[in-house]
Amino acid sequence: MTNTHNVLLLPGDGIGPEVVSATRAVMDWFQDNGHIRFDITEDHVGGCAYDAYGTPLADETLEKARAAEAILLGAVGGPKWADVDYALRPEAGLLKLRKELDLFANLRPALVFDALIGASSLKPEIIRGLDIMIVRELSSGVYFGEPRGIEDIGNGERKGINTQSYTTSEIKRIAEVAFELARKRGNHVMSCEKSNVMESGILWREEVTKLHGENYTDVKLDHMYADNCAMQLLRNPKQFDVILTDNLFGDILSDEAAMLTGSLGMLPSASLGAVENNKITNALYEPVHGSAPDIAGQGIANPLATILSFGMMLQYSFDRGDLAEALNTAVNSVLSQNLRTADIASGECKKISTAEMGEAVIAELEKSEKILKIA
Ligand code: NAD
């Protein structure tokens, strides 16, 4: 039996507590069946933290986050806090968490489940079996570069400025994540920038190429301009395995790739910090969607994005790819039985609630467990 893993749950606002609760049931199943041990703590982040502590991320919560091996977050935000000061808004809590934990690597898989192939706007043959991982640099680039601002330049003219900048070490550490991931997947990295028109892109390409030559010659590396990548994602997405890119292009390309797969309620993500002694120091797992205030409290939200985010936690924080794979298979089986939450239901499907979706995944895990035991 492995050691106990310290996990912090931050359900947050809106549908956050509903989807995290369904995921907690799945976590408990893995623990109760002796596959892994967790020490789970729970706290507030976002609007609920503002209500409870007067701040969207209390210092004590941040300390718990630092101490945890992994964090599972639901979602933050909602109209209730629309008039709160900008610095105390729910979203500020999440941004602070990412910054304080130096979560520089954002991983967003775009995985098409066979049963949901009809939910994509692309033809089935183009997306069947699609499995892309976008690795986006999350803590530098044009969203953080200085100088920035809006200045008055006279004669009634103003100028808006943002600076795209990357250093060698910032490029190297995100490229390392991409190469390491590729080794465990299809062994191919496509690095995307705009080196045809941007110096930061030239540096990006040079540093990625250098690192590849030094440490990763076993991985296939290709380069592509980011605008071409946007086009290729629609034309022939299956040519990609791992896409490595910066903060700005990654923001756009990951949304585009994600929507190839259909619904927002299905998309997991991971934001990872540095690796020390072969272990990821800090890691935040969360669904890509927000707090969905329009459906909050109704028990109809799709918990699969959060459940799949927990699957990423199993894989990346606890090195339990075996359990993550069992979970993915269970999700696929549930979908194949046409059991769906409202957001992905169509035609013949049986509509089930958030909690029932969690239970259906557990029922499939039970079956795979029986097979395991017989084997
Ligand atoms: P949203 O993702 O919350 O919702 C967009 C649409 O998708 C809504 O119609 C919603 O009902 C639906 N949806 C989202 N997740 C779903 C799920 N799991 N199951 C079924 N349907 C789902 O985006 P929004 O409406 O633009 O934002 C609402 C709030 O969430 C805002 O306050 C925003 O700032 C916040 N937000 C938070 C995060 C985060 O916590 N990481 C991310 C995005 C938005």
CSV table of C-alpha atoms and ligand atoms in Angstrom, one decimal, residues 15 19 73-78 91 94 98 264-265 286-295 301-302 343, ligand 1:
chain,number,residue,atom,x,y,z
A,15,ILE,CA,-22.1,24.4,-9.3
A,19,VAL,CA,-19.5,18.7,-9.0
A,73,LEU,CA,-11.0,23.0,-7.2
A,74,GLY,CA,-14.7,23.3,-8.4
A,75,ALA,CA,-15.3,26.8,-9.8
A,76,VAL,CA,-15.4,30.4,-8.5
A,77,GLY,CA,-17.6,33.4,-9.2
A,78,GLY,CA,-21.1,34.5,-9.7
A,91,GLU,CA,-11.6,35.3,-9.5
A,94,LEU,CA,-8.0,31.8,-8.0
A,98,ARG,CA,-2.1,30.1,-9.2
A,264,LEU,CA,-17.7,22.4,-21.6
A,265,GLY,CA,-18.9,20.0,-18.9
A,286,GLU,CA,-10.0,21.9,-12.0
A,287,PRO,CA,-12.7,21.7,-14.6
A,288,VAL,CA,-12.3,24.2,-17.4
A,289,HIS,CA,-15.9,25.5,-16.9
A,290,GLY,CA,-17.0,28.2,-14.5
A,291,SER,CA,-19.5,28.3,-11.7
A,292,ALA,CA,-22.5,28.2,-14.1
A,293,PRO,CA,-24.8,30.3,-11.9
A,294,ASP,CA,-27.7,29.7,-14.4
A,295,ILE,CA,-28.0,26.0,-13.3
A,301,ALA,CA,-24.5,20.1,-13.6
A,302,ASN,CA,-22.2,17.7,-15.4
A,343,ASP,CA,-25.8,19.4,-21.1
B,1,NAD,P1,-19.6,28.9,-17.2
B,1,NAD,O1,-18.5,28.0,-17.7
B,1,NAD,O2,-19.8,29.0,-15.8
B,1,NAD,O3,-21.0,28.6,-18.0
B,1,NAD,C1,-21.1,28.7,-19.4
B,1,NAD,C2,-22.3,27.9,-19.8
B,1,NAD,O4,-22.0,26.5,-19.7
B,1,NAD,C3,-23.5,28.0,-18.9
B,1,NAD,O5,-24.7,28.0,-19.7
B,1,NAD,C4,-23.5,26.8,-18.0
B,1,NAD,O6,-24.7,26.4,-17.5
B,1,NAD,C5,-22.8,25.8,-18.8
B,1,NAD,N1,-22.0,24.9,-18.0
B,1,NAD,C6,-20.8,25.1,-17.5
B,1,NAD,N2,-20.3,24.1,-16.8
B,1,NAD,C7,-21.3,23.2,-16.9
B,1,NAD,C8,-21.4,21.9,-16.4
B,1,NAD,N3,-20.4,21.3,-15.6
B,1,NAD,N4,-22.5,21.1,-16.6
B,1,NAD,C9,-23.5,21.7,-17.4
B,1,NAD,N5,-23.4,22.9,-17.9
B,1,NAD,C10,-22.3,23.6,-17.7
B,1,NAD,O7,-19.1,30.4,-17.8
B,1,NAD,P2,-19.8,31.8,-17.5
B,1,NAD,O8,-21.3,31.7,-17.5
B,1,NAD,O9,-19.1,32.7,-18.5
B,1,NAD,O10,-19.2,32.2,-16.1
B,1,NAD,C11,-20.0,32.1,-14.9
B,1,NAD,C12,-19.1,32.5,-13.7
B,1,NAD,O11,-18.0,31.5,-13.6
B,1,NAD,C13,-18.5,33.9,-13.8
B,1,NAD,O12,-18.5,34.4,-12.5
B,1,NAD,C14,-17.0,33.6,-14.3
B,1,NAD,O13,-16.2,34.6,-13.8
B,1,NAD,C15,-16.8,32.3,-13.5
B,1,NAD,N6,-15.7,31.5,-14.1
B,1,NAD,C16,-14.9,30.8,-13.3
B,1,NAD,C17,-14.0,29.9,-13.8
B,1,NAD,C18,-13.1,29.2,-12.8
B,1,NAD,O14,-13.5,29.0,-11.7
B,1,NAD,N7,-12.0,28.6,-13.2
B,1,NAD,C19,-13.8,29.7,-15.2
B,1,NAD,C20,-14.7,30.4,-16.0
B,1,NAD,C21,-15.6,31.3,-15.5
